[in-house]
Coordinates of C-alpha atoms in Angstrom, one line a residue:
Chain A
M23 CA -114.5 253.1 64.1
A24 CA -112.2 254.8 66.7
G25 CA -113.2 258.3 68.1
T26 CA -110.3 260.7 68.5
D27 CA -109.6 263.1 65.8
K28 CA -106.0 261.7 66.2
Q29 CA -107.2 258.4 65.3
R30 CA -108.9 259.4 62.3
E31 CA -106.1 260.9 61.2
M32 CA -104.4 257.8 61.7
L33 CA -106.8 255.7 59.5
A34 CA -106.3 257.9 56.3
E35 CA -102.5 257.2 56.5
G36 CA -101.0 255.0 54.0
P37 CA -102.4 251.8 51.4
A38 CA -104.9 249.8 51.5
I39 CA -104.1 246.6 52.5
I40 CA -106.0 244.2 50.1
L41 CA -106.5 240.5 51.0
V42 CA -107.8 238.1 48.0
E43 CA -109.9 235.5 49.5
P44 CA -108.3 234.8 52.7
Q45 CA -109.3 231.7 54.6
L46 CA -108.6 231.9 58.0
G47 CA -110.3 234.3 60.2
E48 CA -106.9 234.1 62.2
N49 CA -104.5 235.3 59.6
I50 CA -107.0 238.4 59.0
G51 CA -107.2 239.6 62.6
M52 CA -103.3 238.8 62.7
V53 CA -102.9 241.1 59.8
A54 CA -105.3 244.0 61.4
R55 CA -102.7 243.9 64.2
A56 CA -99.9 244.0 62.0
M57 CA -101.3 246.9 60.1
A58 CA -102.3 248.8 63.6
N59 CA -98.6 248.2 65.0
F60 CA -97.3 250.4 61.7
G61 CA -100.1 252.6 61.4
L62 CA -102.0 251.6 58.7
A63 CA -105.5 251.1 59.2
E64 CA -107.4 250.6 56.1
L65 CA -107.9 246.8 55.1
R66 CA -110.1 245.5 52.4
L67 CA -111.3 241.7 51.6
V68 CA -112.3 240.2 48.3
N69 CA -114.6 237.1 49.3
P70 CA -113.4 236.1 52.6
R71 CA -113.9 232.4 52.9
D72 CA -115.7 232.0 56.1
G73 CA -117.2 235.5 55.7
W74 CA -117.5 238.8 57.6
P75 CA -117.8 239.9 60.2
N76 CA -115.6 237.1 61.8
E77 CA -115.1 236.4 65.4
K78 CA -111.7 234.6 65.1
A79 CA -110.6 237.5 63.4
R80 CA -111.3 239.8 66.2
A81 CA -109.6 237.6 68.8
A82 CA -106.5 237.1 66.5
A83 CA -106.4 240.9 66.0
S84 CA -105.4 241.2 69.9
R85 CA -107.4 244.9 70.1
A86 CA -106.8 246.0 66.3
D87 CA -110.5 246.8 66.8
H88 CA -110.2 250.1 64.8
V89 CA -108.8 248.1 61.9
V90 CA -111.2 245.1 62.3
D91 CA -114.3 247.7 62.3
A92 CA -113.1 249.4 59.3
V93 CA -112.9 246.5 57.2
K94 CA -114.8 246.7 53.8
V95 CA -115.7 243.5 51.8
Y96 CA -115.8 243.0 48.0
G97 CA -116.9 240.8 45.5
D98 CA -113.9 240.8 43.5
P99 CA -110.2 242.4 43.2
A100 CA -110.9 244.5 40.5
E101 CA -113.6 246.3 42.5
A102 CA -111.7 246.4 45.7
V103 CA -108.7 248.4 43.5
A104 CA -111.2 250.5 41.5
D105 CA -110.7 253.7 43.3
L106 CA -107.0 253.5 44.0
N107 CA -104.8 255.4 41.6
F108 CA -101.9 253.2 42.3
V109 CA -101.4 249.1 43.1
Q110 CA -99.1 246.7 44.1
A111 CA -99.3 242.9 44.0
T112 CA -97.1 240.7 46.4
T113 CA -96.0 237.6 44.9
A114 CA -93.6 234.5 46.1
R115 CA -91.9 234.1 42.4
A116 CA -91.2 236.0 39.4
R117 CA -94.1 236.0 36.9
D118 CA -93.4 236.3 33.2
N119 CA -94.6 239.6 32.4
F120 CA -93.7 243.3 31.9
K121 CA -94.3 244.4 35.5
P122 CA -91.5 246.3 37.6
V123 CA -90.5 244.2 40.6
R124 CA -89.5 245.8 43.6
G125 CA -88.1 244.7 46.9
P126 CA -90.1 246.0 49.9
V127 CA -87.7 249.1 50.7
E128 CA -88.2 250.3 47.3
A129 CA -91.7 249.3 47.3
A130 CA -92.4 251.3 50.3
A131 CA -90.8 254.3 49.2
G132 CA -92.6 254.2 45.8
L133 CA -96.0 254.2 47.9
R134 CA -94.8 257.0 49.9
A135 CA -94.1 259.4 47.3
R136 CA -97.2 258.5 45.6
H137 CA -98.8 258.8 48.8
K138 CA -97.5 262.5 49.2
G139 CA -98.4 263.2 45.6
G140 CA -102.5 262.3 46.8
Q141 CA -102.8 259.5 45.0
K142 CA -104.9 256.6 46.6
T143 CA -102.5 253.3 46.8
G144 CA -103.1 249.6 47.7
I145 CA -101.2 246.4 48.1
L146 CA -102.5 243.3 46.9
F147 CA -102.1 240.1 49.0
G148 CA -103.0 236.4 48.0
R149 CA -104.4 233.4 49.1
E150 CA -102.6 231.9 51.9
R151 CA -102.1 228.7 49.8
W152 CA -101.7 229.7 46.2
G153 CA -101.3 233.6 46.0
L154 CA -102.6 235.4 43.3
T155 CA -103.7 234.6 39.7
N156 CA -102.1 236.2 37.0
E157 CA -105.0 237.8 36.4
E158 CA -105.0 239.8 39.8
V159 CA -101.4 240.4 39.2
A160 CA -102.5 242.1 36.1
L161 CA -104.4 244.7 38.2
A162 CA -101.4 246.1 39.5
D163 CA -99.0 248.6 38.7
E164 CA -95.8 246.8 40.2
I165 CA -94.9 243.5 41.9
V166 CA -93.3 243.5 45.6
T167 CA -91.2 240.5 46.6
F168 CA -89.6 239.6 49.5
P169 CA -86.0 238.8 50.0
V170 CA -86.6 235.7 51.5
N171 CA -84.7 232.5 52.1
P172 CA -85.0 230.5 48.7
A173 CA -85.6 226.9 50.1
F174 CA -87.7 228.0 52.5
A175 CA -89.8 230.8 50.9
S176 CA -93.4 230.7 51.7
L177 CA -94.4 233.7 54.1
N178 CA -97.3 233.8 55.9
I179 CA -99.8 236.5 54.7
A180 CA -99.8 238.0 58.0
Q181 CA -95.9 238.1 58.0
A182 CA -96.0 239.8 54.6
V183 CA -98.2 242.5 55.2
L184 CA -96.6 242.9 58.5
L185 CA -93.3 243.3 56.5
M186 CA -95.0 246.1 54.0
S187 CA -96.1 247.9 57.0
Y188 CA -93.1 248.1 58.8
E189 CA -91.3 249.3 55.7
W190 CA -94.0 251.9 54.9
M191 CA -93.4 253.0 58.9
K192 CA -89.7 253.1 58.2
T193 CA -90.4 255.8 55.3
A194 CA -92.4 258.0 57.6
P195 CA -89.4 260.3 58.7
E196 CA -88.0 260.7 55.4
A197 CA -88.9 263.3 52.9
A198 CA -90.1 261.2 50.0
V199 CA -90.3 263.6 46.9
L200 CA -92.6 262.8 43.8
P201 CA -90.0 263.1 41.1
E202 CA -92.4 265.5 39.4
P203 CA -95.9 266.4 41.0
P204 CA -98.5 265.7 38.5
R205 CA -100.6 268.3 37.1
Q206 CA -102.6 266.1 35.8
T207 CA -105.2 263.3 37.4
P208 CA -103.9 259.6 38.1
A209 CA -106.6 257.7 37.0
T210 CA -107.8 255.1 39.0
K211 CA -107.9 251.5 38.4
E212 CA -111.9 251.9 37.6
H213 CA -111.0 254.3 34.5
L214 CA -108.4 251.6 33.3
S215 CA -111.0 248.8 33.9
S216 CA -113.4 250.8 31.6
L217 CA -111.0 250.9 28.8
M218 CA -110.1 247.0 29.2
D219 CA -113.8 246.1 28.9
Y220 CA -113.6 248.2 25.6
L221 CA -110.7 246.7 24.3
D222 CA -111.9 243.2 25.2
R223 CA -115.5 244.0 23.3
V224 CA -114.0 245.5 20.2
L225 CA -111.0 243.6 19.9
S226 CA -113.3 240.2 20.4
E227 CA -115.7 241.3 17.7
R228 CA -113.1 241.5 15.5
G229 CA -111.1 238.0 16.0
Y230 CA -108.1 239.4 17.8
F231 CA -107.8 236.5 20.5
R232 CA -108.1 233.8 17.9
T233 CA -108.9 230.9 20.3
E234 CA -110.8 231.7 23.7
D235 CA -108.2 229.6 25.5
K236 CA -105.6 232.0 24.6
K237 CA -108.0 235.0 25.5
P238 CA -107.0 235.6 29.3
K239 CA -103.4 235.5 28.6
M240 CA -103.2 238.2 25.7
M241 CA -105.9 240.0 28.1
D242 CA -103.1 239.6 30.5
N243 CA -100.8 241.4 28.3
L244 CA -102.9 244.4 27.4
R245 CA -103.7 245.1 30.7
T246 CA -100.3 245.0 32.1
L247 CA -99.3 247.1 29.2
F248 CA -101.7 250.1 29.8
T249 CA -101.2 249.8 33.8
R250 CA -97.4 250.3 33.3
P251 CA -97.3 253.8 32.5
G252 CA -99.6 254.9 35.3
F253 CA -101.3 256.5 32.8
T254 CA -103.5 259.9 34.0
V255 CA -107.4 260.7 33.2
E256 CA -106.4 262.7 30.9
E257 CA -104.2 260.3 28.9
L258 CA -106.6 257.2 29.0
A259 CA -109.1 259.7 27.4
V260 CA -106.3 260.8 24.6
L261 CA -106.1 256.7 24.1
R262 CA -109.3 256.0 24.1
G263 CA -110.2 258.7 21.4
V264 CA -107.5 257.2 19.2
L265 CA -108.8 253.7 19.4
T266 CA -112.7 255.0 18.9
S267 CA -111.3 256.6 15.9
L268 CA -110.1 253.2 14.9
E269 CA -113.1 251.2 15.7
K270 CA -115.8 253.5 14.6
F271 CA -114.5 255.4 11.2
T272 CA -113.3 254.2 8.3
P273 CA -111.3 255.8 5.3
R274 CA -114.4 255.9 3.3
K275 CA -116.4 256.9 5.9
P276 CA -114.3 259.1 7.9
K277 CA -115.5 261.4 11.1
G278 CA -117.7 263.9 10.1
L279 CA -119.6 262.2 7.8
G280 CA -121.6 260.8 10.4
K281 CA -122.5 257.4 9.4
P282 CA -120.6 254.6 11.1
G283 CA -120.4 255.8 14.6
A284 CA -123.4 256.5 16.6
G285 CA -122.0 259.5 18.2
D286 CA -118.7 260.9 19.0
Chain B
M29 CA -85.7 219.1 52.6
A30 CA -82.9 219.3 54.5
G31 CA -79.6 217.6 53.4
T32 CA -77.8 219.5 50.8
D33 CA -74.6 220.9 51.5
K34 CA -75.5 224.7 50.4
Q35 CA -78.5 224.2 53.3
R36 CA -76.5 223.6 55.8
E37 CA -73.9 226.0 54.8
M38 CA -77.2 228.5 55.4
L39 CA -78.0 226.8 58.9
A40 CA -75.1 228.1 60.4
E41 CA -75.4 231.4 59.1
G42 CA -76.2 234.1 61.4
P43 CA -77.3 235.1 65.2
A44 CA -78.9 232.9 67.3
I45 CA -82.2 233.6 68.2
I46 CA -83.4 233.3 72.0
L47 CA -86.6 233.0 73.4
V48 CA -86.9 233.4 77.1
E49 CA -89.5 231.8 78.8
P50 CA -92.0 231.7 75.7
Q51 CA -95.3 230.4 76.8
L52 CA -97.0 229.2 73.5
G53 CA -96.0 226.7 71.5
E54 CA -97.4 227.9 68.4
N55 CA -95.2 230.9 68.8
I56 CA -92.3 229.0 69.2
G57 CA -93.2 227.4 65.7
M58 CA -94.3 230.5 63.7
V59 CA -90.7 231.9 65.3
A60 CA -89.1 229.0 63.5
R61 CA -91.3 229.6 60.4
A62 CA -89.7 233.4 60.3
M63 CA -86.6 232.4 61.1
A64 CA -86.1 229.8 58.0
N65 CA -87.9 232.3 55.9
F66 CA -85.3 234.5 56.2
G67 CA -82.4 232.0 56.5
L68 CA -81.8 231.6 60.1
A69 CA -81.4 228.7 61.8
E70 CA -80.2 228.5 65.6
L71 CA -83.2 228.7 67.9
R72 CA -82.9 228.6 71.8
L73 CA -85.5 228.4 74.4
V74 CA -84.5 229.3 78.0
N75 CA -87.3 227.8 80.3
P76 CA -90.3 227.0 77.5
R77 CA -93.4 227.1 79.9
D78 CA -94.9 223.8 78.3
G79 CA -91.8 222.0 78.3
W80 CA -89.7 220.5 75.0
P81 CA -90.5 218.8 72.6
N82 CA -93.6 220.4 72.0
E83 CA -96.0 219.1 69.1
K84 CA -97.7 222.5 68.6
A85 CA -94.5 224.2 68.2
R86 CA -93.7 221.9 65.4
A87 CA -97.5 222.1 63.8
A88 CA -97.0 225.9 63.5
A89 CA -93.6 225.9 62.1
S90 CA -94.8 225.1 58.8
R91 CA -92.4 222.2 58.2
A92 CA -89.4 224.5 59.3
D93 CA -88.3 221.1 60.8
H94 CA -84.8 221.9 60.6
V95 CA -84.7 224.8 62.9
V96 CA -87.3 222.9 65.5
D97 CA -85.1 219.8 65.3
A98 CA -82.6 221.9 66.2
V99 CA -83.7 223.7 69.3
K100 CA -81.6 224.0 72.5
V101 CA -83.0 224.2 76.1
Y102 CA -81.5 226.3 78.7
G103 CA -82.0 226.7 82.4
D104 CA -81.3 230.2 82.1
P105 CA -80.7 233.2 79.9
A106 CA -77.1 233.9 81.3
E107 CA -76.3 230.1 80.4
A108 CA -78.2 230.8 77.0
V109 CA -75.7 233.6 75.8
A110 CA -72.3 231.9 77.6
D111 CA -71.2 231.0 74.4
L112 CA -71.9 234.2 72.4
N113 CA -69.5 237.4 71.8
F114 CA -72.0 239.7 71.1
V115 CA -75.9 239.8 72.2
Q116 CA -78.8 242.5 71.3
A117 CA -81.9 242.7 73.6
T118 CA -85.2 243.5 72.1
T119 CA -87.5 245.5 74.1
A120 CA -91.0 247.6 73.8
R121 CA -90.1 250.5 75.4
A122 CA -87.1 252.3 76.3
R123 CA -85.2 251.4 79.6
D124 CA -83.2 253.4 82.0
N125 CA -79.8 252.4 81.4
F126 CA -76.4 252.9 79.7
K127 CA -76.6 250.8 76.5
P128 CA -76.6 251.6 72.9
V129 CA -80.4 251.5 71.5
R130 CA -80.6 250.3 68.2
G131 CA -83.3 250.5 65.5
P132 CA -83.4 246.9 63.4
V133 CA -82.0 248.2 60.3
E134 CA -78.5 249.5 62.3
A135 CA -78.7 246.8 64.9
A136 CA -78.7 244.0 61.8
A137 CA -75.7 245.7 60.2
G138 CA -74.1 245.2 63.5
L139 CA -74.6 241.7 63.9
R140 CA -73.8 241.4 60.0
A141 CA -70.3 243.3 60.7
R142 CA -69.3 241.1 64.0
H143 CA -70.6 237.9 62.3
K144 CA -68.1 238.8 59.5
G145 CA -65.3 239.3 61.8
G146 CA -66.0 235.5 63.2
Q147 CA -68.0 236.5 66.3
K148 CA -70.8 234.7 67.8
T149 CA -74.0 236.6 68.0
G150 CA -77.5 236.3 69.6
I151 CA -80.4 238.3 69.8
L152 CA -82.9 238.2 73.0
F153 CA -86.8 238.3 73.2
G154 CA -88.5 238.5 75.9
R155 CA -91.9 236.7 77.1
E156 CA -95.3 237.1 75.3
R157 CA -96.9 239.1 78.0
W158 CA -93.9 241.5 79.5
G159 CA -91.0 240.9 77.7
L160 CA -87.5 241.0 79.7
T161 CA -86.0 241.8 83.2
N162 CA -84.0 244.3 83.7
E163 CA -81.3 241.7 84.7
E164 CA -82.0 239.8 81.4
V165 CA -81.6 242.9 79.6
A166 CA -78.2 243.6 81.4
L167 CA -76.9 240.3 79.6
A168 CA -76.7 242.6 76.5
D169 CA -74.6 244.4 74.8
E170 CA -77.2 246.4 72.9
I171 CA -80.6 247.3 72.8
V172 CA -83.3 246.6 69.9
T173 CA -86.4 248.8 69.5
F174 CA -88.9 248.3 66.8
P175 CA -90.1 251.8 65.0
V176 CA -94.0 250.9 66.0
N177 CA -97.1 252.9 66.0
P178 CA -96.9 254.1 69.4
A179 CA -100.5 254.2 69.8
F180 CA -100.5 250.2 69.2
A181 CA -97.0 249.1 70.0
S182 CA -97.5 245.6 70.9
L183 CA -95.1 243.2 69.0
N184 CA -96.2 239.8 68.8
I185 CA -92.9 237.7 69.6
A186 CA -92.8 236.1 66.1
Q187 CA -93.4 239.2 64.6
A188 CA -90.3 241.1 66.4
V189 CA -88.2 237.9 65.1
L190 CA -89.5 238.0 62.0
L191 CA -88.7 241.3 61.7
M192 CA -85.0 241.2 63.0
S193 CA -84.5 238.0 60.9
Y194 CA -85.7 240.1 57.3
E195 CA -83.3 242.7 58.7
W196 CA -80.7 240.5 59.1
M197 CA -81.3 238.5 55.8
K198 CA -81.5 242.2 54.3
T199 CA -77.9 242.7 55.2
A200 CA -76.5 239.5 52.9
P201 CA -74.8 240.8 49.7
E202 CA -77.0 238.4 48.1
A203 CA -80.2 239.5 49.4
A204 CA -80.1 242.5 46.7
V205 CA -80.8 240.0 44.2
L206 CA -84.2 240.2 43.3
P207 CA -85.9 238.0 40.8
E208 CA -84.9 239.1 37.6
P209 CA -87.6 240.9 35.4
P210 CA -88.3 239.7 32.3
R211 CA -85.3 240.7 29.7
Q212 CA -87.1 243.0 27.0
T213 CA -85.6 245.5 24.7
P214 CA -86.0 249.1 25.0
A215 CA -87.9 250.5 22.2
T216 CA -85.6 253.0 20.2
K217 CA -87.1 256.5 19.0
E218 CA -87.3 254.7 15.4
H219 CA -89.8 252.2 16.8
L220 CA -91.4 255.1 18.5
S221 CA -91.8 257.0 14.9
S222 CA -92.9 254.2 13.0
L223 CA -95.9 253.7 15.2
M224 CA -96.4 257.8 15.1
D225 CA -96.4 257.6 11.3
Y226 CA -99.0 254.6 11.2
L227 CA -101.1 256.5 13.6
D228 CA -100.8 259.7 11.6
R229 CA -102.0 257.4 8.4
V230 CA -104.5 255.6 10.1
L231 CA -106.5 258.2 12.0
S232 CA -105.9 261.3 9.1
E233 CA -107.8 258.9 7.3
R234 CA -110.6 258.7 9.5
G235 CA -110.7 262.0 10.5
Y236 CA -109.3 262.2 13.6
F237 CA -107.6 265.3 13.6
R238 CA -110.6 267.2 12.3
T239 CA -108.8 270.2 10.8
E240 CA -105.3 270.4 9.7
D241 CA -104.2 273.3 12.2
K242 CA -105.4 271.2 15.1
K243 CA -103.5 268.4 14.0
P244 CA -99.9 269.1 15.0
K245 CA -100.5 269.8 18.5
M246 CA -102.9 266.6 18.6
M247 CA -99.8 264.8 17.3
D248 CA -97.6 266.1 19.8
N249 CA -100.2 265.1 22.7
L250 CA -100.2 261.6 20.7
R251 CA -96.2 261.4 21.0
T252 CA -95.9 262.6 24.3
L253 CA -98.9 259.8 25.4
F254 CA -96.8 257.0 23.8
T255 CA -93.0 258.3 24.6
R256 CA -93.5 258.6 28.3
P257 CA -93.7 255.2 29.4
G258 CA -90.6 253.9 27.8
F259 CA -92.3 250.8 26.1
T260 CA -90.1 248.2 25.1
V261 CA -90.5 246.6 21.5
E262 CA -92.5 243.8 22.8
E263 CA -94.8 246.4 24.2
L264 CA -95.0 248.1 20.8
A265 CA -95.6 245.5 19.2
V266 CA -98.6 244.3 21.1
L267 CA -99.8 247.8 21.2
R268 CA -99.4 247.6 17.1
G269 CA -101.5 244.6 17.2
V270 CA -104.5 246.1 19.1
L271 CA -104.4 248.8 16.6
T272 CA -104.2 247.0 13.5
S273 CA -106.7 245.0 14.5
L274 CA -109.1 247.9 15.2
E275 CA -108.0 249.3 11.8
K276 CA -108.4 246.3 9.3
F277 CA -111.0 244.0 10.8
T278 CA -114.7 244.9 11.8
P279 CA -116.9 242.8 13.3
R280 CA -119.1 241.9 10.3
K281 CA -115.4 241.2 9.2
P282 CA -113.2 239.7 11.8
K283 CA -109.7 238.1 11.3
G284 CA -109.8 235.2 9.8
L285 CA -112.4 235.6 7.2
G286 CA -109.8 237.0 5.1
K287 CA -111.5 240.0 3.6
P288 CA -110.8 243.5 4.7
G289 CA -106.9 243.2 5.3
A290 CA -104.3 242.4 2.8
G291 CA -102.2 240.3 5.1
D292 CA -102.5 240.4 9.3

């Protein structure tokens, strides 16, 4: 971890880069280097195949040691984004879901605006071979795709990180303004995960998912539905209250009679 | 992969990438891959250290064989740009000369304009360690520099080529076209009202509003919550399904047992 005040300041700037199950240390190192080139410093790894620390990563980072030294490792993607308010997922191909799809320029502008608004942001990058699963994409608020040559679309992971870092830095001079400064607290991914866990339980109990094999896709849809609005903590609390009311009380035993629900 | 007319058309598009005395085959290969990603195909090498062809370059190119196969080798930089009308030189640091200095966006726009005017264009990239000599820069019409982090400015040659190729593709009219987001139907206010009426009923039955005088404000909050995201018809249907499941079914009488709900 670097020492000067100026560097520490630099470390705090900008979105976290989150690599899901990266395989090659060289790639992780090149990602760190690309981040350093464009002023990003927060690198998170989800289950790196060869463990961590990784000497090949350090070598490939070409002295971007402040990024390598600050790497955090997580056991699963949800955990890696839990403290963030806003997450983008990079994908090579269009997905069949409800999320907005952005190009890198637009995506970076969105990140910058939220960053200025005090939100913690991050960008998910998938495995070298096959990217992110639908479930992982469902963790994100938006999808980012790159305007690549359709005949040769496979972007190396370090290249993808480079482009997003570069576009991030390009937004720096401009005064991006958040449309409406939120008076409420943007929810973190953890808040949302908690709601999803709750829904999973109460809907499973009620046979909502019909069959087990349909459940993952249906949960993805639900996650997307509740992710897209970028709900605040306060809004999630209201939503939770509605759902709990439906879950715990009935017309015959409404709230106040005290029977069905353990508490509130 | 190569072969169709469309691809051949694509190959002819855009500036030549000219690497001056590249040292590592891996870097040449990664340059070829980056070019292919963004629709460039004309790679020129000036005195590659390890000669040409180079198997390491081919391996690193990840099947960008059409670029590798078409590489032309030159004995000096002047020869490599001899047939071009307009040349840019990429440099890491400002130079003490009279040439215009462009950022990548502006540089790509200039290339595109000249390309449209029928000019042949090219971009010079220097050696891994120390870039281009002043004499080589003098061959160019313009200088291109990248908006990097001043504290960590060393761009890998393949990354520099990637950024220019990317900016080149972004200037293409087609590049603005992103994969179409799935077409959904924006919900009307009527759709939303119907959901609110439903919530009013089932929540009232359950004592959610506690007292009548609190209800108007609480309903306002709910309406705001569900209005803000601008849900689509499809999303509202999913949401309605969740709420109905909670309303009609219980862990003891889940969906499928047929008892509690009249229908679905």
